[in-house]
Amino acid sequence: MATSGMRTELPPELEAVRNAARRALGPVTPATDNTKADKDFLFKAKRTDAGRKLPEQHLVRFVLVDLLGFKDLGKFEKVAWSVPVDLNGCAFLIEHRKFGVGVFAHDPATEEADAEKIVNHIHKAVKAARPFFDWLAGKAVEESSVNVNNNSTALFDRFEYFLESHRNKAKEADDRKGERVVKKGGTEEHGWQSITYPATRLRAEARWLGLAAIEAFFSWTEHVLIHIGILSGGVRTAGDVAILAEADWAAKYKSALDLADPASKDFYDRLLVVRKELRNFLAHGSFGKQGEAFSFHSSAGAVPVLLPDPIGSRKFSFGQHLSFDVAGPIRTIEEFIGHLWSGPRAPAEIYIQRYQLPLILTMVADGSYTKAMTSPEEMEQFANYLAGRFDRAADMDW
């Protein structure tokens, strides 16, 4: 069972990390022709309990195969990778199977203690290899050999949940308009009563839910606009994604929609107003950035005070309290969602929302997304093919 692998070429400063990981493995070595193994061991090895305590499968593979050059025997049915190792002359397998990574032995009943030793040494090697993992990840990001996670559907579901809750609460308020609830107490001589109007409280709750829906909408767009930019080809590298993720909402919007289009520009202007007057106000503890929480003492009583546009003078001026009327902003948001998934962006909805696939930056570079974005039909075919590949990989159906 002689095996050997190809180690990753490292910068000189990481050779010490490789040596430290090798020392941490102790007696765990690559299997050789002298390693004792039963006939058909590769196909009959059984999972040990100790192997369930291994680190995450990718860390195990990185340290054994990429860093130390242990041989990976490749894919088998329901097996993603398989590394034979030797402990004191006896063969074991470190494999990533459909139900998880593990240590596999001839007879787990008698070799459990040895399997536990292997697991402990791998944990030590993984700890020693941390600088290598950082270097490996940084190299992948630099080369844009990465996927960008797609959480768009979950974020949009949150928006829809709050929006539906807002509407249900508003309808309940309308249905109970004019209703009075009278409570009485005390004694016959010193009695009391209170009158409440449920619709008043229900309207307040409906407004809160509407504001939550607006917050959820902007959270979703902060995410989905970057994904549309990737599919459209304007966001091409991991560096582009990182910069855009740190940028403001306006930059994300421009990465996905062309402001030369009058409708896109109109929605951009309207949504910026929503964001400024409602979302930013709430996000800053209802003080806002423009002095909205101030009332000016005067002979006429308390007068609202607002700062003017921050681009201009910083002096205070008289203003009106914000109304928090959510109906108009919600109409704008719903109209925008229809616009977002129309025209050249219609194929993006199929990939992002319907198939919920991650964004693969190498597919920007090789032109796969450009071709798929030419029509909804092209995207449907492409996304269905890609989803099938992901499913087969998850099931390890090679």
Short mmCIF file of C-alpha atoms in Angstrom, two decimals:
data_model
loop_
_atom_site.label_atom_id
_atom_site.label_comp_id
_atom_site.label_asym_id
_atom_site.label_seq_id
_atom_site.Cartn_x
_atom_site.Cartn_y
_atom_site.Cartn_z
CA MET A 1 0.00 0.00 0.00
CA ALA A 2 2.77 2.44 -0.90
CA THR A 3 1.51 5.99 -1.22
CA SER A 4 3.01 9.38 -1.84
CA GLY A 5 1.52 12.76 -2.65
CA MET A 6 2.37 16.14 -4.04
CA ARG A 7 2.92 18.79 -1.40
CA THR A 8 1.89 22.39 -1.98
CA GLU A 9 4.81 24.68 -2.80
CA LEU A 10 5.16 27.11 0.07
CA PRO A 11 6.90 30.43 0.58
CA PRO A 12 10.12 29.90 2.58
CA GLU A 13 8.70 31.35 5.79
CA LEU A 14 6.03 28.62 5.93
CA GLU A 15 8.44 25.69 5.73
CA ALA A 16 8.76 25.89 9.51
CA VAL A 17 5.00 25.46 9.75
CA ARG A 18 5.20 22.34 7.60
CA ASN A 19 7.92 20.91 9.85
CA ALA A 20 5.91 21.70 12.97
CA ALA A 21 2.82 19.97 11.57
CA ARG A 22 4.89 16.94 10.62
CA ARG A 23 6.28 16.71 14.16
CA ALA A 24 2.78 17.08 15.60
CA LEU A 25 1.63 13.99 13.70
CA GLY A 26 4.22 11.94 15.57
CA PRO A 27 3.94 8.25 14.65
CA VAL A 28 1.19 8.87 12.06
CA THR A 29 2.86 8.48 8.65
CA PRO A 30 1.81 7.76 5.06
CA ALA A 31 1.03 4.08 4.46
CA THR A 32 3.74 2.08 2.63
CA ASP A 33 4.16 -1.40 1.16
CA ASN A 34 5.25 -2.54 4.61
CA THR A 35 2.07 -1.32 6.28
CA LYS A 36 -0.08 -4.20 7.47
CA ALA A 37 -3.47 -4.22 5.73
CA ASP A 38 -6.11 -6.90 5.20
CA LYS A 39 -7.16 -7.87 1.68
CA ASP A 40 -9.76 -5.44 0.33
CA PHE A 41 -9.06 -3.15 3.30
CA LEU A 42 -9.82 -0.07 1.18
CA PHE A 43 -13.39 -1.31 0.65
CA LYS A 44 -14.07 -3.04 3.97
CA ALA A 45 -12.61 -0.63 6.54
CA LYS A 46 -15.13 0.35 9.24
CA ARG A 47 -15.74 3.68 10.93
CA THR A 48 -14.35 4.16 14.44
CA ASP A 49 -16.04 6.19 17.18
CA ALA A 50 -12.85 8.18 17.78
CA GLY A 51 -12.87 9.40 14.18
CA ARG A 52 -16.07 11.31 14.82
CA LYS A 53 -13.99 13.79 16.86
CA LEU A 54 -11.76 14.85 13.95
CA PRO A 55 -11.55 18.54 13.00
CA GLU A 56 -13.56 19.78 10.01
CA GLN A 57 -12.89 17.68 6.94
CA HIS A 58 -11.27 20.44 4.90
CA LEU A 59 -8.74 21.15 7.66
CA VAL A 60 -7.82 17.47 7.87
CA ARG A 61 -7.33 17.24 4.13
CA PHE A 62 -5.36 20.49 3.94
CA VAL A 63 -2.88 19.38 6.59
CA LEU A 64 -2.45 15.79 5.40
CA VAL A 65 -2.57 16.17 1.62
CA ASP A 66 -1.76 19.78 0.74
CA LEU A 67 0.74 20.58 3.48
CA LEU A 68 2.38 17.22 4.22
CA GLY A 69 1.93 15.43 0.91
CA PHE A 70 0.03 12.35 2.07
CA LYS A 71 -1.53 10.50 -0.87
CA ASP A 72 -5.21 11.03 -1.65
CA LEU A 73 -6.55 7.89 -3.33
CA GLY A 74 -9.31 9.96 -4.95
CA LYS A 75 -13.09 9.74 -5.16
CA PHE A 76 -15.16 6.61 -4.77
CA GLU A 77 -18.89 6.08 -4.47
CA LYS A 78 -19.97 8.16 -1.42
CA VAL A 79 -16.31 9.00 -0.70
CA ALA A 80 -14.90 12.46 -1.53
CA TRP A 81 -11.29 11.69 -0.59
CA SER A 82 -9.35 8.87 1.05
CA VAL A 83 -5.93 9.03 2.73
CA PRO A 84 -4.30 5.78 3.97
CA VAL A 85 -2.04 6.23 6.99
CA ASP A 86 0.21 4.06 9.09
CA LEU A 87 0.32 3.90 12.88
CA ASN A 88 2.94 1.54 14.29
CA GLY A 89 2.87 -0.60 11.14
CA CYS A 90 -0.93 -0.94 10.94
CA ALA A 91 -3.10 0.65 8.21
CA PHE A 92 -5.95 3.09 8.83
CA LEU A 93 -7.96 5.25 6.44
CA ILE A 94 -8.79 8.92 6.94
CA GLU A 95 -11.77 9.48 4.66
CA HIS A 96 -14.46 12.04 3.99
CA ARG A 97 -17.58 10.01 3.35
CA LYS A 98 -21.18 11.14 2.83
CA PHE A 99 -21.88 10.99 6.58
CA GLY A 100 -18.74 12.83 7.57
CA VAL A 101 -15.01 12.61 7.91
CA GLY A 102 -13.64 9.76 10.01
CA VAL A 103 -10.93 7.27 10.87
CA PHE A 104 -11.61 3.80 9.44
CA ALA A 105 -9.99 0.58 10.70
CA HIS A 106 -9.85 -3.18 10.10
CA ASP A 107 -11.56 -3.91 13.41
CA PRO A 108 -12.82 -0.87 15.38
CA ALA A 109 -13.51 -3.05 18.40
CA THR A 110 -9.80 -3.73 18.92
CA GLU A 111 -8.29 -0.64 17.27
CA GLU A 112 -10.33 2.13 18.88
CA ALA A 113 -7.45 3.25 21.11
CA ASP A 114 -5.11 3.57 18.13
CA ALA A 115 -7.76 5.50 16.20
CA GLU A 116 -8.02 7.91 19.13
CA LYS A 117 -4.25 8.44 19.01
CA ILE A 118 -4.50 9.30 15.31
CA VAL A 119 -7.28 11.80 16.01
CA ASN A 120 -5.29 13.47 18.79
CA HIS A 121 -2.20 13.82 16.58
CA ILE A 122 -4.28 15.26 13.73
CA HIS A 123 -5.74 17.85 16.09
CA LYS A 124 -2.22 18.87 17.08
CA ALA A 125 -1.13 19.05 13.43
CA VAL A 126 -4.14 21.18 12.50
CA LYS A 127 -3.32 23.59 15.33
CA ALA A 128 0.30 23.83 14.16
CA ALA A 129 -0.83 24.41 10.55
CA ARG A 130 -2.99 27.49 11.20
CA PRO A 131 -0.61 29.91 9.41
CA PHE A 132 -0.75 27.61 6.38
CA PHE A 133 -4.55 27.73 6.35
CA ASP A 134 -4.45 31.53 6.48
CA TRP A 135 -2.00 31.61 3.60
CA LEU A 136 -4.09 29.15 1.58
CA ALA A 137 -7.27 31.18 2.08
CA GLY A 138 -5.52 34.45 1.25
CA LYS A 139 -4.09 32.96 -1.94
CA ALA A 140 -7.54 31.75 -3.02
CA VAL A 141 -9.06 35.19 -2.40
CA GLU A 142 -6.22 36.88 -4.27
CA GLU A 143 -6.88 34.61 -7.26
CA SER A 144 -10.69 34.96 -6.85
CA SER A 145 -10.98 31.18 -6.60
CA VAL A 146 -13.89 31.59 -4.21
CA ASN A 147 -17.65 31.33 -3.95
CA VAL A 148 -19.75 34.16 -2.54
CA ASN A 149 -22.45 32.87 -0.20
CA ASN A 150 -26.02 33.55 -1.28
CA ASN A 151 -28.39 34.34 1.62
CA SER A 152 -30.75 36.36 -0.53
CA THR A 153 -33.83 34.15 -0.20
CA ALA A 154 -33.68 34.03 3.60
CA LEU A 155 -33.30 37.81 3.78
CA PHE A 156 -36.17 38.34 1.34
CA ASP A 157 -38.37 35.92 3.30
CA ARG A 158 -37.78 38.06 6.39
CA PHE A 159 -38.89 41.15 4.48
CA GLU A 160 -42.04 39.40 3.25
CA TYR A 161 -42.82 38.14 6.76
CA PHE A 162 -42.74 41.64 8.24
CA LEU A 163 -44.65 43.07 5.29
CA GLU A 164 -47.45 40.51 5.58
CA SER A 165 -47.55 40.99 9.35
CA HIS A 166 -47.81 44.75 8.84
CA ARG A 167 -50.76 44.34 6.47
CA ASN A 168 -52.55 41.86 8.73
CA LYS A 169 -52.15 44.19 11.71
CA ALA A 170 -53.32 47.21 9.71
CA LYS A 171 -56.40 45.29 8.55
CA GLU A 172 -57.20 44.27 12.11
CA ALA A 173 -56.94 47.93 13.12
CA ASP A 174 -59.40 48.92 10.38
CA ASP A 175 -61.76 46.08 11.30
CA ARG A 176 -61.83 47.23 14.93
CA LYS A 177 -62.12 50.96 14.17
CA GLY A 178 -64.54 52.58 16.58
CA GLU A 179 -64.45 49.69 19.02
CA ARG A 180 -64.28 50.70 22.68
CA VAL A 181 -63.16 48.58 25.62
CA VAL A 182 -64.54 49.75 28.94
CA LYS A 183 -63.07 48.52 32.22
CA LYS A 184 -64.67 49.31 35.58
CA GLY A 185 -63.42 48.81 39.09
CA GLY A 186 -63.42 50.10 42.61
CA THR A 187 -66.40 50.29 44.95
CA GLU A 188 -69.92 51.51 44.40
CA GLU A 189 -69.04 54.72 46.20
CA HIS A 190 -65.56 55.17 44.71
CA GLY A 191 -65.77 53.45 41.35
CA TRP A 192 -63.64 54.08 38.31
CA GLN A 193 -63.66 53.17 34.66
CA SER A 194 -61.18 53.31 31.81
CA ILE A 195 -61.87 53.38 28.09
CA THR A 196 -59.40 52.13 25.52
CA TYR A 197 -59.59 51.92 21.75
CA PRO A 198 -57.84 48.76 20.46
CA ALA A 199 -57.45 50.22 16.98
CA THR A 200 -55.04 52.84 18.33
CA ARG A 201 -52.63 50.25 19.64
CA LEU A 202 -53.07 48.07 16.55
CA ARG A 203 -52.20 50.99 14.26
CA ALA A 204 -49.01 51.60 16.24
CA GLU A 205 -48.07 47.93 15.98
CA ALA A 206 -48.81 47.96 12.25
CA ARG A 207 -46.50 50.97 11.88
CA TRP A 208 -43.72 49.20 13.80
CA LEU A 209 -44.05 46.14 11.58
CA GLY A 210 -43.99 48.38 8.51
CA LEU A 211 -40.75 49.95 9.70
CA ALA A 212 -39.33 46.47 10.34
CA ALA A 213 -40.25 45.54 6.76
CA ILE A 214 -38.40 48.60 5.45
CA GLU A 215 -35.35 47.67 7.53
CA ALA A 216 -35.52 44.11 6.19
CA PHE A 217 -35.80 45.38 2.62
CA PHE A 218 -32.60 47.40 2.89
CA SER A 219 -30.84 44.47 4.54
CA TRP A 220 -31.85 42.28 1.59
CA THR A 221 -30.75 44.81 -1.01
CA GLU A 222 -27.38 45.31 0.70
CA HIS A 223 -26.85 41.61 -0.05
CA VAL A 224 -28.64 40.94 -3.33
CA LEU A 225 -27.34 43.98 -5.23
CA ILE A 226 -23.79 42.66 -4.94
CA HIS A 227 -24.88 39.30 -6.32
CA ILE A 228 -26.60 40.93 -9.27
CA GLY A 229 -23.41 42.92 -9.89
CA ILE A 230 -21.43 39.65 -10.01
CA LEU A 231 -23.82 38.00 -12.45
CA SER A 232 -23.84 41.13 -14.62
CA GLY A 233 -20.04 41.17 -14.78
CA GLY A 234 -19.45 44.48 -13.04
CA VAL A 235 -18.14 42.82 -9.87
CA ARG A 236 -15.41 40.42 -10.97
CA THR A 237 -12.98 39.63 -8.17
CA ALA A 238 -12.97 38.78 -4.47
CA GLY A 239 -11.35 42.18 -3.90
CA ASP A 240 -14.26 43.86 -5.69
CA VAL A 241 -16.73 42.02 -3.46
CA ALA A 242 -14.85 42.93 -0.29
CA ILE A 243 -14.69 46.61 -1.22
CA LEU A 244 -18.35 46.71 -2.21
CA ALA A 245 -19.42 44.93 0.98
CA GLU A 246 -17.84 47.79 2.96
CA ALA A 247 -19.29 50.48 0.69
CA ASP A 248 -22.55 52.33 1.28
CA TRP A 249 -25.93 51.31 -0.11
CA ALA A 250 -25.69 53.75 -3.00
CA ALA A 251 -22.51 52.10 -4.31
CA LYS A 252 -24.14 48.67 -4.13
CA TYR A 253 -27.15 49.98 -6.05
CA LYS A 254 -24.94 51.37 -8.80
CA SER A 255 -23.11 48.06 -9.13
CA ALA A 256 -26.35 46.34 -10.09
CA LEU A 257 -28.44 48.97 -11.87
CA ASP A 258 -27.52 51.54 -14.49
CA LEU A 259 -28.45 55.07 -13.45
CA ALA A 260 -28.51 56.04 -17.13
CA ASP A 261 -31.82 54.18 -17.22
CA PRO A 262 -34.48 56.75 -16.18
CA ALA A 263 -36.56 54.25 -14.19
CA SER A 264 -33.52 52.96 -12.28
CA LYS A 265 -32.45 56.54 -11.52
CA ASP A 266 -35.95 57.43 -10.31
CA PHE A 267 -36.03 54.46 -7.93
CA TYR A 268 -32.52 55.31 -6.75
CA ASP A 269 -33.60 58.84 -5.80
CA ARG A 270 -36.82 57.71 -4.13
CA LEU A 271 -35.20 54.91 -2.14
CA LEU A 272 -32.44 57.22 -0.93
CA VAL A 273 -35.15 59.43 0.55
CA VAL A 274 -36.69 56.44 2.30
CA ARG A 275 -33.32 55.37 3.62
CA LYS A 276 -32.43 58.85 4.84
CA GLU A 277 -35.75 59.83 6.41
CA LEU A 278 -36.77 56.54 7.95
CA ARG A 279 -34.10 53.86 8.10
CA ASN A 280 -31.15 56.02 9.14
CA PHE A 281 -33.26 57.80 11.71
CA LEU A 282 -34.22 54.57 13.44
CA ALA A 283 -30.75 53.07 13.11
CA HIS A 284 -29.31 55.90 15.17
CA GLY A 285 -31.54 55.53 18.21
CA SER A 286 -34.24 57.87 16.88
CA PHE A 287 -31.89 60.81 17.27
CA GLY A 288 -30.95 60.76 13.61
CA LYS A 289 -27.99 62.53 12.12
CA GLN A 290 -29.71 65.87 11.68
CA GLY A 291 -30.95 66.81 15.15
CA GLU A 292 -34.42 65.30 14.69
CA ALA A 293 -34.74 64.68 18.44
CA PHE A 294 -34.41 68.40 19.32
CA SER A 295 -37.26 70.79 20.09
CA PHE A 296 -36.42 74.50 20.29
CA HIS A 297 -37.60 76.38 23.40
CA SER A 298 -39.55 79.47 22.35
CA SER A 299 -42.40 81.79 23.30
CA ALA A 300 -44.53 79.63 21.00
CA GLY A 301 -43.65 76.49 22.92
CA ALA A 302 -41.49 73.61 21.76
CA VAL A 303 -40.55 74.00 18.09
CA PRO A 304 -38.93 71.17 16.08
CA VAL A 305 -35.28 71.78 15.25
CA LEU A 306 -33.49 70.15 12.30
CA LEU A 307 -30.06 70.54 10.82
CA PRO A 308 -30.05 71.36 7.11
CA ASP A 309 -28.59 69.03 4.47
CA PRO A 310 -25.10 68.02 5.70
CA ILE A 311 -23.61 69.06 2.36
CA GLY A 312 -24.49 72.66 3.15
CA SER A 313 -24.33 74.78 6.30
CA ARG A 314 -24.17 73.05 9.67
CA LYS A 315 -26.40 75.66 11.33
CA PHE A 316 -29.70 74.66 12.89
CA SER A 317 -33.02 75.53 11.24
CA PHE A 318 -36.68 75.03 12.11
CA GLY A 319 -38.23 71.83 10.83
CA GLN A 320 -41.12 69.41 11.16
CA HIS A 321 -41.18 66.19 13.13
CA LEU A 322 -40.83 63.11 10.97
CA SER A 323 -44.19 61.46 10.32
CA PHE A 324 -43.13 57.79 9.98
CA ASP A 325 -45.86 57.16 7.44
CA VAL A 326 -44.79 53.78 6.06
CA ALA A 327 -47.43 53.41 3.33
CA GLY A 328 -45.59 55.50 0.73
CA PRO A 329 -42.16 53.90 1.25
CA ILE A 330 -43.65 50.42 1.10
CA ARG A 331 -45.35 51.22 -2.22
CA THR A 332 -42.01 52.43 -3.55
CA ILE A 333 -40.26 49.29 -2.33
CA GLU A 334 -42.78 46.97 -3.96
CA GLU A 335 -42.59 48.84 -7.25
CA PHE A 336 -38.79 48.67 -7.10
CA ILE A 337 -38.74 44.91 -6.54
CA GLY A 338 -40.72 44.46 -9.75
CA HIS A 339 -38.28 46.74 -11.56
CA LEU A 340 -35.24 44.99 -10.09
CA TRP A 341 -36.17 41.62 -11.60
CA SER A 342 -37.17 43.01 -14.98
CA GLY A 343 -35.30 43.50 -18.26
CA PRO A 344 -31.62 42.51 -18.28
CA ARG A 345 -31.77 41.47 -14.60
CA ALA A 346 -34.60 38.94 -15.02
CA PRO A 347 -32.18 35.98 -15.41
CA ALA A 348 -30.49 36.95 -12.14
CA GLU A 349 -33.69 36.27 -10.18
CA ILE A 350 -33.67 32.67 -11.43
CA TYR A 351 -30.12 32.08 -10.23
CA ILE A 352 -30.24 34.05 -6.97
CA GLN A 353 -33.79 33.66 -5.68
CA ARG A 354 -35.18 30.52 -7.28
CA TYR A 355 -32.15 28.22 -7.34
CA GLN A 356 -30.42 29.97 -4.40
CA LEU A 357 -26.96 29.16 -5.76
CA PRO A 358 -23.70 30.67 -4.48
CA LEU A 359 -21.89 33.08 -6.77
CA ILE A 360 -18.75 31.48 -8.23
CA LEU A 361 -16.22 34.14 -9.14
CA THR A 362 -14.29 31.91 -11.54
CA MET A 363 -17.47 31.81 -13.62
CA VAL A 364 -17.27 35.56 -14.04
CA ALA A 365 -13.77 35.24 -15.44
CA ASP A 366 -14.56 32.36 -17.81
CA GLY A 367 -17.69 33.99 -19.25
CA SER A 368 -20.20 31.43 -17.92
CA TYR A 369 -22.35 34.09 -16.24
CA THR A 370 -22.21 36.41 -19.24
CA LYS A 371 -23.68 33.69 -21.45
CA ALA A 372 -26.28 32.66 -18.88
CA MET A 373 -27.46 36.26 -18.39
CA THR A 374 -28.44 36.65 -22.06
CA SER A 375 -31.96 35.32 -21.41
CA PRO A 376 -34.13 33.67 -18.76
CA GLU A 377 -34.06 30.47 -20.83
CA GLU A 378 -30.27 30.37 -20.87
CA MET A 379 -30.14 31.00 -17.13
CA GLU A 380 -32.75 28.33 -16.39
CA GLN A 381 -30.70 25.75 -18.26
CA PHE A 382 -27.43 26.85 -16.68
CA ALA A 383 -28.77 27.09 -13.12
CA ASN A 384 -30.45 23.70 -13.39
CA TYR A 385 -27.18 22.13 -14.56
CA LEU A 386 -25.18 23.80 -11.79
CA ALA A 387 -27.72 22.85 -9.12
CA GLY A 388 -27.45 19.26 -10.29
CA ARG A 389 -23.69 19.36 -9.87
CA PHE A 390 -24.04 20.71 -6.34
CA ASP A 391 -26.59 18.00 -5.48
CA ARG A 392 -24.39 15.23 -6.84
CA ALA A 393 -21.39 16.58 -4.94
CA ALA A 394 -23.42 16.73 -1.72
CA ASP A 395 -24.50 13.11 -2.25
CA MET A 396 -20.99 12.14 -3.36
CA ASP A 397 -22.38 10.62 -6.54
CA TRP A 398 -19.28 10.77 -8.63
#
